[in-house]
Coordinates of C-alpha atoms (C1' of nucleotides) in Angstrom, one line a residue:
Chain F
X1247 CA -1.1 -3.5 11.4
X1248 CA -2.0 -6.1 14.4
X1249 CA -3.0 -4.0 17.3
X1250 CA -2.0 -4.8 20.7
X1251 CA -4.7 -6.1 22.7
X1252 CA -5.2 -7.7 26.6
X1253 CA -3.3 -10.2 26.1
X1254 CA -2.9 -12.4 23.2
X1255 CA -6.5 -11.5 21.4
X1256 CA -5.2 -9.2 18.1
X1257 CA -7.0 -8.1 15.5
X1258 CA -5.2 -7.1 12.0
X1259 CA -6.6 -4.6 9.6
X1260 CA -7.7 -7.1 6.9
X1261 CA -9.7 -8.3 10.4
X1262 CA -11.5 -5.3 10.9
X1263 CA -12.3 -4.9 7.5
X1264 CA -14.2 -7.8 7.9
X1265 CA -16.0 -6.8 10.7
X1266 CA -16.7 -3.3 9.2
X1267 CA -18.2 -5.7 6.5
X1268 CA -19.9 -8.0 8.9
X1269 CA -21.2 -5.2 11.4
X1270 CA -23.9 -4.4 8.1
X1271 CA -25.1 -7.8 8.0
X1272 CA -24.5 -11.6 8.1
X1273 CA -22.2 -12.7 5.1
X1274 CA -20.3 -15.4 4.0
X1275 CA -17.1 -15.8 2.8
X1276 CA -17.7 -15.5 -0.9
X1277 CA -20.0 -13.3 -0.2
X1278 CA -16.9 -10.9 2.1
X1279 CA -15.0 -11.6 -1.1
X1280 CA -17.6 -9.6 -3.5
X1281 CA -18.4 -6.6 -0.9
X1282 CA -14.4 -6.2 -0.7
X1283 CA -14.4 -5.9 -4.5
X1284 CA -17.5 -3.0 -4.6
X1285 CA -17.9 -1.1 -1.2
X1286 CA -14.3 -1.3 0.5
X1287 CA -12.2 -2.1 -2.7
X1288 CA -11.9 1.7 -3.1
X1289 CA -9.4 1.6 0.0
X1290 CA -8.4 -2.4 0.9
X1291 CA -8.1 -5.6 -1.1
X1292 CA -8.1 -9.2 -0.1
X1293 CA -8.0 -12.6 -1.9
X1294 CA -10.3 -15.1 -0.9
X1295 CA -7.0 -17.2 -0.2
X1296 CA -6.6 -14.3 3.0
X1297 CA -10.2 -13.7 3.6
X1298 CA -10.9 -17.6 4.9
X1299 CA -8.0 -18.1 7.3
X1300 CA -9.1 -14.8 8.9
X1301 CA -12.3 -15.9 9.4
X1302 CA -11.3 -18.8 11.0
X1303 CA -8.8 -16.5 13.2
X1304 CA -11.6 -14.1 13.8
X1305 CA -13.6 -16.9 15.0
X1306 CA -11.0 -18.4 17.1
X1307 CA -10.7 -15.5 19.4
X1308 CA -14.5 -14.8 19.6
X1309 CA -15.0 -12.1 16.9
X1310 CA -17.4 -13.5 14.8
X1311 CA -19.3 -16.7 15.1
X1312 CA -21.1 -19.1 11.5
X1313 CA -24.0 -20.6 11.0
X1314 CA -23.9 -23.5 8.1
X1315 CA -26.7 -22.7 5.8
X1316 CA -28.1 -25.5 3.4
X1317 CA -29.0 -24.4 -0.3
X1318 CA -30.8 -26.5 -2.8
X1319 CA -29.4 -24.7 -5.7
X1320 CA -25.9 -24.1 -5.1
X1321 CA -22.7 -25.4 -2.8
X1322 CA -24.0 -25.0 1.0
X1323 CA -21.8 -21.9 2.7
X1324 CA -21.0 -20.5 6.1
X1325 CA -22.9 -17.5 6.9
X1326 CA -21.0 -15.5 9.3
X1327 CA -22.2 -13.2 11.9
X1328 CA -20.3 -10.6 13.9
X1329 CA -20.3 -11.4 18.2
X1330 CA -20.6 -8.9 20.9
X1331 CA -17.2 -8.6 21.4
X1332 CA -16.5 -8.1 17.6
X1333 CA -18.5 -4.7 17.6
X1334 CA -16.6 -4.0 20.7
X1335 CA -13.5 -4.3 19.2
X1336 CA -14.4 -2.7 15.9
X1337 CA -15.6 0.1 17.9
X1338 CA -12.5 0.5 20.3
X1339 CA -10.7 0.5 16.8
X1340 CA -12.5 2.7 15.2
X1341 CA -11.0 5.9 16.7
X1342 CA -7.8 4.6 17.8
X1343 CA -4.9 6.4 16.3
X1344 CA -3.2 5.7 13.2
X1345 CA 0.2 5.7 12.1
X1346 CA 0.0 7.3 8.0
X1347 CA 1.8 4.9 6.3
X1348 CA 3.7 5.3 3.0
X1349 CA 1.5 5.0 -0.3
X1350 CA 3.6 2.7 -2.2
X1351 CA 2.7 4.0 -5.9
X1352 CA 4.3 2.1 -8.8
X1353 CA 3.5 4.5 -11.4
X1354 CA 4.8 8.1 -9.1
X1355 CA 7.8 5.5 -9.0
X1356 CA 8.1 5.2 -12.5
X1357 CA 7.4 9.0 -13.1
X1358 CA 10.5 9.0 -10.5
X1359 CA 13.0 7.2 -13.3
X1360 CA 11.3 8.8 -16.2
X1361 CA 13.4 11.0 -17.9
X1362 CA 15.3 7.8 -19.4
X1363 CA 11.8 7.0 -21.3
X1364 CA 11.3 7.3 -24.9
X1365 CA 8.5 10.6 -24.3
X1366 CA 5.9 8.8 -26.6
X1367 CA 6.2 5.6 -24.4
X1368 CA 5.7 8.1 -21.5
X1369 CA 3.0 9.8 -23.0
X1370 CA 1.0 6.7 -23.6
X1371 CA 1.5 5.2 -20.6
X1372 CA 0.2 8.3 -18.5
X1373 CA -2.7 8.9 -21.1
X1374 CA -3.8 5.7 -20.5
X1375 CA -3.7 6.0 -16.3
X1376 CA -5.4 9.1 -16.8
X1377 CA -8.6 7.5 -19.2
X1378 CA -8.3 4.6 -16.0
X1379 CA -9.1 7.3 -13.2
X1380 CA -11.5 9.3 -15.3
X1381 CA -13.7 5.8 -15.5
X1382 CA -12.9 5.0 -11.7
X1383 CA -14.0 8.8 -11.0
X1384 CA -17.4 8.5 -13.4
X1385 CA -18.5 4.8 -11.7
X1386 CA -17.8 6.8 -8.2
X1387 CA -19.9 9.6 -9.2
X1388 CA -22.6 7.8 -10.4
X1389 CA -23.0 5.9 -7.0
X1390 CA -22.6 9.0 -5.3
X1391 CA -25.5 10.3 -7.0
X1392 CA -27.3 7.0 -6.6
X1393 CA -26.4 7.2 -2.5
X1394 CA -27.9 11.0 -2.6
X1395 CA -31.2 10.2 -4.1
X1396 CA -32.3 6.7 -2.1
X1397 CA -30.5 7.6 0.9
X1398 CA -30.7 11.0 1.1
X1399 CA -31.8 11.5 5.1
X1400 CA -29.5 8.9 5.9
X1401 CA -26.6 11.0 4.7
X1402 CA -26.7 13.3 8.3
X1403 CA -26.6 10.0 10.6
X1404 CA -23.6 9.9 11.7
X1405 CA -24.7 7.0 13.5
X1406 CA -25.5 5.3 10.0
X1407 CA -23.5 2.8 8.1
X1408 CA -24.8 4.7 5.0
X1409 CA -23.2 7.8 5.8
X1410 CA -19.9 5.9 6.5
X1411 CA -20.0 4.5 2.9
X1412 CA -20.9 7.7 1.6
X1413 CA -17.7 9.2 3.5
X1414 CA -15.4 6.4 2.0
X1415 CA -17.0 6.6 -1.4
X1416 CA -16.2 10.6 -1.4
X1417 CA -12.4 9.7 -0.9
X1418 CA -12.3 7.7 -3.8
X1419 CA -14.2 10.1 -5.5
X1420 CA -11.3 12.8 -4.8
X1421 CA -8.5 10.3 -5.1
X1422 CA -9.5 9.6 -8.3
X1423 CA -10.3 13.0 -9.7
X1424 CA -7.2 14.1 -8.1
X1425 CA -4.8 11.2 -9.6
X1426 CA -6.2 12.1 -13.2
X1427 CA -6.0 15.4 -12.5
X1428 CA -1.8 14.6 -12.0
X1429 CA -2.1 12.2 -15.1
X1430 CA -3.5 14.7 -17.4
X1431 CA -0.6 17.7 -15.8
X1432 CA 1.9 15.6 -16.6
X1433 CA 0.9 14.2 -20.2
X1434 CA 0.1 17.7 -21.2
X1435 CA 3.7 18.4 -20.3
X1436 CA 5.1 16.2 -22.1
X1437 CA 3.1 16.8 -25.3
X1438 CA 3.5 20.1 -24.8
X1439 CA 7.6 19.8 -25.1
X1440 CA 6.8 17.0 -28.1
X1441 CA 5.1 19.4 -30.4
X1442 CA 7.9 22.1 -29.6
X1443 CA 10.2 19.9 -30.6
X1444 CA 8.6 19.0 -33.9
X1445 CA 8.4 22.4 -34.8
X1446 CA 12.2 22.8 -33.7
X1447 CA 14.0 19.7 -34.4
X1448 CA 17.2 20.7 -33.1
X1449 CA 16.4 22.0 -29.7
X1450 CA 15.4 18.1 -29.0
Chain O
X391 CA 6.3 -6.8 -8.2
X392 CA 8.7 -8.6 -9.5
X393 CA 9.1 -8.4 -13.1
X394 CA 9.7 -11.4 -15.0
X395 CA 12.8 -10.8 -17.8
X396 CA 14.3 -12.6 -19.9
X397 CA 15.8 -16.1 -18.4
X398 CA 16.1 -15.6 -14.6
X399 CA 16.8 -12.2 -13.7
X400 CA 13.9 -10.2 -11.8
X401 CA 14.3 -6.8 -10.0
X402 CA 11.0 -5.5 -7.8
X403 CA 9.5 -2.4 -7.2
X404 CA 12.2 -2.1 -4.3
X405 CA 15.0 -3.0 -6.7
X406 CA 13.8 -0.3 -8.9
X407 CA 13.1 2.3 -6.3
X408 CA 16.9 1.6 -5.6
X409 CA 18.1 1.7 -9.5
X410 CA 16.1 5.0 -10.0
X411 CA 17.9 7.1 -6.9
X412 CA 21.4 5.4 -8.2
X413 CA 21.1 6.5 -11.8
X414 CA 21.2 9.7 -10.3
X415 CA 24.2 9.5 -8.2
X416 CA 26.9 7.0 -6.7
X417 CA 24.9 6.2 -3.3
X418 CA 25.7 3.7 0.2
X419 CA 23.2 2.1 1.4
X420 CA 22.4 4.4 4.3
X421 CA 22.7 7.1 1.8
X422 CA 19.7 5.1 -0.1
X423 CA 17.8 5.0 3.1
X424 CA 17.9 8.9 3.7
X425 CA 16.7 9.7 0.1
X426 CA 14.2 7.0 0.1
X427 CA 12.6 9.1 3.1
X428 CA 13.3 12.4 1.3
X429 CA 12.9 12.0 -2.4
X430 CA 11.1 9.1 -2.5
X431 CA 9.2 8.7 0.7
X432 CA 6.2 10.4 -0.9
X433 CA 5.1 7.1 -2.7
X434 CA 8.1 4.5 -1.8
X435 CA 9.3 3.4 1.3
X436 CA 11.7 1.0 2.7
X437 CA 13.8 0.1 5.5
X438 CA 17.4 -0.3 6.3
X439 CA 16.6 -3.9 6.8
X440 CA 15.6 -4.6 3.5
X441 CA 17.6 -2.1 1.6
X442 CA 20.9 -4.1 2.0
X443 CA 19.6 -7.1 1.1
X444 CA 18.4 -6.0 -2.1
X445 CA 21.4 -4.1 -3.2
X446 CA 23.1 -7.4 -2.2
X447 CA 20.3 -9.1 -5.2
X448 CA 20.7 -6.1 -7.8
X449 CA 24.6 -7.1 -7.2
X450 CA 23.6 -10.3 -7.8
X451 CA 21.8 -9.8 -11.4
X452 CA 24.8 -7.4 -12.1
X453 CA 22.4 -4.2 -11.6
X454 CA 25.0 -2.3 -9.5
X455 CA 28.6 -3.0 -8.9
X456 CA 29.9 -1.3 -5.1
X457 CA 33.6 0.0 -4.0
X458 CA 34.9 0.4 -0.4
X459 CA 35.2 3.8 0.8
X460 CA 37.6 4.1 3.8
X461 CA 36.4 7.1 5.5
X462 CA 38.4 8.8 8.5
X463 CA 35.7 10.2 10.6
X464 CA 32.9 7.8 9.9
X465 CA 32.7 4.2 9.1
X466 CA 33.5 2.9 6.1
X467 CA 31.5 3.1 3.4
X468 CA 30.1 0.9 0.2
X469 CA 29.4 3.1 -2.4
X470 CA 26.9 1.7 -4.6
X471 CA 27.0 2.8 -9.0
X472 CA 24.3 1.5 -11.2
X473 CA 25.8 -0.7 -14.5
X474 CA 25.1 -0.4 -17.8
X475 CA 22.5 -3.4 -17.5
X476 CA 20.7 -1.7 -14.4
X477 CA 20.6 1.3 -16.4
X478 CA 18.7 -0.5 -19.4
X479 CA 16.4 -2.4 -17.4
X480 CA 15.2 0.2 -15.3
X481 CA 14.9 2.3 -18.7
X482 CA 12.8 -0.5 -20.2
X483 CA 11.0 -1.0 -16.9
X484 CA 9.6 3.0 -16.8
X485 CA 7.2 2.7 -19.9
X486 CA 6.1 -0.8 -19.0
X487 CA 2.5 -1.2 -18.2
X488 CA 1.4 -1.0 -15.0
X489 CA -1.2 -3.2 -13.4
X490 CA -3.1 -0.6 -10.2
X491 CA -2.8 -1.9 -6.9
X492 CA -5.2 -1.1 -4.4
X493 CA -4.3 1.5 -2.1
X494 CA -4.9 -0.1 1.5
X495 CA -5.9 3.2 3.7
X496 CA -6.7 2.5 7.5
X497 CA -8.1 5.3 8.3
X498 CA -10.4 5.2 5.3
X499 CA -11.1 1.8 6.7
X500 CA -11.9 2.9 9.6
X501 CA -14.3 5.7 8.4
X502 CA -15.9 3.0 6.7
X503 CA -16.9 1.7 10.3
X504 CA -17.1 5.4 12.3
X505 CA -21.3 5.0 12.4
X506 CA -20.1 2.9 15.9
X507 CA -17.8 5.6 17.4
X508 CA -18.4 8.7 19.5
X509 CA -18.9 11.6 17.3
X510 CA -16.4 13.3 19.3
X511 CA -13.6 11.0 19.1
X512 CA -14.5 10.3 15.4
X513 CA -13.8 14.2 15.2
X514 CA -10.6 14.6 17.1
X515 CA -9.1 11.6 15.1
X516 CA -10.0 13.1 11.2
X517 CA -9.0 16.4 12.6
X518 CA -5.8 15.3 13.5
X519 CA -5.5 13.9 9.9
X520 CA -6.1 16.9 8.4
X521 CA -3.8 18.7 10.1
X522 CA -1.1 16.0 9.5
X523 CA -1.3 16.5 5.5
X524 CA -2.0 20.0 5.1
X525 CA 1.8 20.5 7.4
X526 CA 2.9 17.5 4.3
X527 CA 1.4 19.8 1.9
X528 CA 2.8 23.0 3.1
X529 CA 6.2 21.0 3.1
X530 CA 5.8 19.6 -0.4
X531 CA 4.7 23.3 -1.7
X532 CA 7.6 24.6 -0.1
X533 CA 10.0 22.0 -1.5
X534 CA 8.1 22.8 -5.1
X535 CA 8.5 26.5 -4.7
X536 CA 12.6 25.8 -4.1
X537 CA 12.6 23.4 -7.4
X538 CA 11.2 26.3 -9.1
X539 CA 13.0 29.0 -8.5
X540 CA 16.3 26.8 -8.4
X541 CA 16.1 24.4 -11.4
X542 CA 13.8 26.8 -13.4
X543 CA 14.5 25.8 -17.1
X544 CA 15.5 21.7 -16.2
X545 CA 11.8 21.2 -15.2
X546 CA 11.3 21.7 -19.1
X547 CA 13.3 18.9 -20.0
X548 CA 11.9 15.6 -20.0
X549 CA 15.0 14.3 -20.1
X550 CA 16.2 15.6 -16.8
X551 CA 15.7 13.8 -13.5
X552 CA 15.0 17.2 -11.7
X553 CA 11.7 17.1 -13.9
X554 CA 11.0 14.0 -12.8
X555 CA 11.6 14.7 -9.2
X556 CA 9.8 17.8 -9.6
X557 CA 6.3 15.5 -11.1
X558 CA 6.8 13.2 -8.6
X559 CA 6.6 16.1 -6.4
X560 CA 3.3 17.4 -8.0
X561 CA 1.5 13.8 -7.0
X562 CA 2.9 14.3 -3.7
X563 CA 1.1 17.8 -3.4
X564 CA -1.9 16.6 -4.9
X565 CA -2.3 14.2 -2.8
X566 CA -2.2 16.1 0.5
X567 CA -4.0 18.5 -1.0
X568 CA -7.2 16.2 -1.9
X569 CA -6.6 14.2 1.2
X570 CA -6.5 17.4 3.5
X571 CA -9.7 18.4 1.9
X572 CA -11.6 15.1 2.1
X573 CA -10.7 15.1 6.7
X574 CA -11.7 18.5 6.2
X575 CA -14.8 18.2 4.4
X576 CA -15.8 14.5 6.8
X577 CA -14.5 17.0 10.3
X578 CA -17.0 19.4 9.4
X579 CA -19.5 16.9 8.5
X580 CA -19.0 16.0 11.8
X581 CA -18.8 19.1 13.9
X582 CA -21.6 20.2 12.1
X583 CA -23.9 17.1 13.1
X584 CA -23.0 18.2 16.8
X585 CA -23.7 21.7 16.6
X586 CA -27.3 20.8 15.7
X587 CA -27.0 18.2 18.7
X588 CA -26.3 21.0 21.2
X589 CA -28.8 23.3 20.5
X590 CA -31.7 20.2 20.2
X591 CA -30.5 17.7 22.6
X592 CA -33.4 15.8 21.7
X593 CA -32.9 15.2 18.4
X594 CA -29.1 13.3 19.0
Chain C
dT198 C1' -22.8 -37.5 -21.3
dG199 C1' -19.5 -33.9 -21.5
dC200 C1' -18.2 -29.1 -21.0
dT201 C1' -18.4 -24.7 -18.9
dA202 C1' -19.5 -21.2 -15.5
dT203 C1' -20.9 -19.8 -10.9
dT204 C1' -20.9 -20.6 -6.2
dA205 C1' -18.4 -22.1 -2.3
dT206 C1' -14.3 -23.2 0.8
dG207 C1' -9.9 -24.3 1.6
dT208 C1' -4.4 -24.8 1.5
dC209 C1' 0.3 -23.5 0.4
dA210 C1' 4.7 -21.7 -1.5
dA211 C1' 6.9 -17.6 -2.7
dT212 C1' 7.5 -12.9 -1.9
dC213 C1' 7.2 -8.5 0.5
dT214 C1' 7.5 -5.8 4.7
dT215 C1' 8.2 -4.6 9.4
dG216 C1' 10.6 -4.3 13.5
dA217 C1' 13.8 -6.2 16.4
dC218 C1' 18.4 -7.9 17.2
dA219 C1' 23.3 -7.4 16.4
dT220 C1' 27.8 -5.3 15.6
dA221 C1' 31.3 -1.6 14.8
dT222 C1' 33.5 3.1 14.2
dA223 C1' 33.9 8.0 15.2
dT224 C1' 32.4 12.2 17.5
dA225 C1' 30.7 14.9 21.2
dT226 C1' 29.6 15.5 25.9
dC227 C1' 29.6 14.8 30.8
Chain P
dG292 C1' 36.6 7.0 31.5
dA293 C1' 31.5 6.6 30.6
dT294 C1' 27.7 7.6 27.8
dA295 C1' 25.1 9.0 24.0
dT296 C1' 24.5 9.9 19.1
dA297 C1' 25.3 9.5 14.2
dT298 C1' 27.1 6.7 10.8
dA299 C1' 27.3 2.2 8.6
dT300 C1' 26.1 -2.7 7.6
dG301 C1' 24.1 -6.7 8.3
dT302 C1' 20.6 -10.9 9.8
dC303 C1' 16.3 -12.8 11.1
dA304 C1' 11.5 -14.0 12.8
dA305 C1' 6.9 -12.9 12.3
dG306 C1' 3.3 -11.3 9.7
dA307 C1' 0.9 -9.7 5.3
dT308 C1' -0.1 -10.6 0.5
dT309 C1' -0.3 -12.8 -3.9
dG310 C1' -1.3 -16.3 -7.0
dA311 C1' -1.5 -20.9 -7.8
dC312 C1' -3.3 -25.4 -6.6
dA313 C1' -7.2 -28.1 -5.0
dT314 C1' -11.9 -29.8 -4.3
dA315 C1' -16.9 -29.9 -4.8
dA316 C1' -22.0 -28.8 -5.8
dT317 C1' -25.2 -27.0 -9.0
dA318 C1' -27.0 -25.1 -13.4
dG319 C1' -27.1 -24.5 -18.3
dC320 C1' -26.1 -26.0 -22.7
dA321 C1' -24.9 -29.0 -26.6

DNA sequence: TGCTATTATGTCAATCTTGACATATATATC
DNA sequence: GATATATATGTCAAGATTGACATAATAGCA
């Protein structure tokens, strides 16, 4: 969603994603690319073929400003740094109300169209979801852990950046346990009705 | 997604959001639309304007086949069936893997940046939030309650849709449910943080 | 020297999605 | 008669997203 801003200055979410990123510390674009995989990959996604336009938009309307920094042992980069204006912006953002919008969910869709599936192909399919968000939940868990012991102190800032990863990484954390949780419900439904039909064949 | 299939023909998530509410029941497009918010509208959406194009595709690939209802008190009408080879490939589609997408949350995002906003506004907005799902949830439970009390022994079948309605349901619940919890738990993170701040200004 | 992998930045076509624009019928209300 | 609302179907421009295409420097290895 582009907000509205005076004038023609907007600001998308993928935008302020960036800044989120940026308002931590200097980064380039590769480097946005990899911290959108671990910290923020638990609740946005972007290619590197959106991240680098942005920038440049970002840029254009005063957001963020580069520096080109030379390196002997790889390609030279942009480092990117986020402006005055930028943290102003973020921080308007930040509390600005949001319109919920739909989770599109391909595999609740599915679920939606599943009683035409074979119950075996169903079974398998929500088996394996379910071993997919009980690895999810584990990684989460363990950085939890790792956040609570090094960071400890920094957990009660709310004016800290560590706390605010914390706060996302805890919604993963219950996402995930939460989606398995649906996984396992439902393939224990239908393995339930599998065995009582393979003890009583005719009531298939 | 599109799904690629034999030769040329593809049908998307969309086209099989569509297929899944018509192997149900004969269905106009603005028919589609209300049960996309109702049924469906826990993990699909759409709007009008790309609801008619798409039946207009699914008639295209021979998915669904429509007939003119002349109504007296209304418009008329197209009343949308699913064919024999909509029926197959959505049946085919159910059990086919499915790659995760990210689930891009803004307000997620923007707790990821909330170390820059006013405590208080950061409270009023995740407050709000939970307030917003737990009135989904009670909506949801309510809607579950009615499924079990009306459609009792179908939500043993896995071959009935009202047991797939009724799971799709379930991940509806859960969700509010966790998502309810996690404002919860961050608003009284929050309000907590505060309380200390009142009673030792100094320590803010 | 050639091959591969990592780092680094970019463009672009195709697709998906939103929200506005557009039109028309029938009912209810003022 | 005018106006508003619900039903009903469509188009379209702008923006978001994916995935492929494209290029180049550096390092490691055979």
């Amino acid at each position: 969603m582009r907000q509205e801003r005076s004038g023609k200055l907007s600001v998308n979410s993928l935008g302020f994603a960036l800044l989120g990123l940026l308002a931590r510390e200097r980064l380039s674009g590769y480097d946005l690319k990899r911290r959108m995989g671990r910290e923020v990959g638990n609740f946005w996604s972007a290619s590197h073929g959106q991240i680098y336009p942005e920038l440049a938009r970002l840029e254009g309307d005063g957001m963020v400003s580069h520096e080109l920094v030379e390196q002997r042992d790889r390609p030279d980069k942009k480092v990117y740094e986020i402006t005055p204006a930028g943290l102003a912006a973020l921080g308007e953002w930040v509390t600005a109300p949001v319109e919920p919008r739909v989770t599109r969910d391909e595999l609740v869709l599915k679920a939606y169209s599943m009683w035409l599936a074979k119950p075996e192909e169903a079974l398998a399919l929500f088996g394996e979801h379910e071993r997919l968000h009980e690895e999810r939940l584990a990684r989460y868990e363990e950085i939890g852990a790792w956040m609570e012991a090094e960071w400890g102190d920094d957990l009660d800032r709310l004016d800290s950046p560590r706390f605010a990863s914390y706060a996302t990484l805890m919604r993963g954390i219950m996402h995930e346990r939460g989606y398995a949780e649906w996984c396992r419900w439902l393939a224990g439904r239908i393995s339930a009705r599998l065995e009582r039909r393979e003890r009583a064949p005719e009531n298939g």
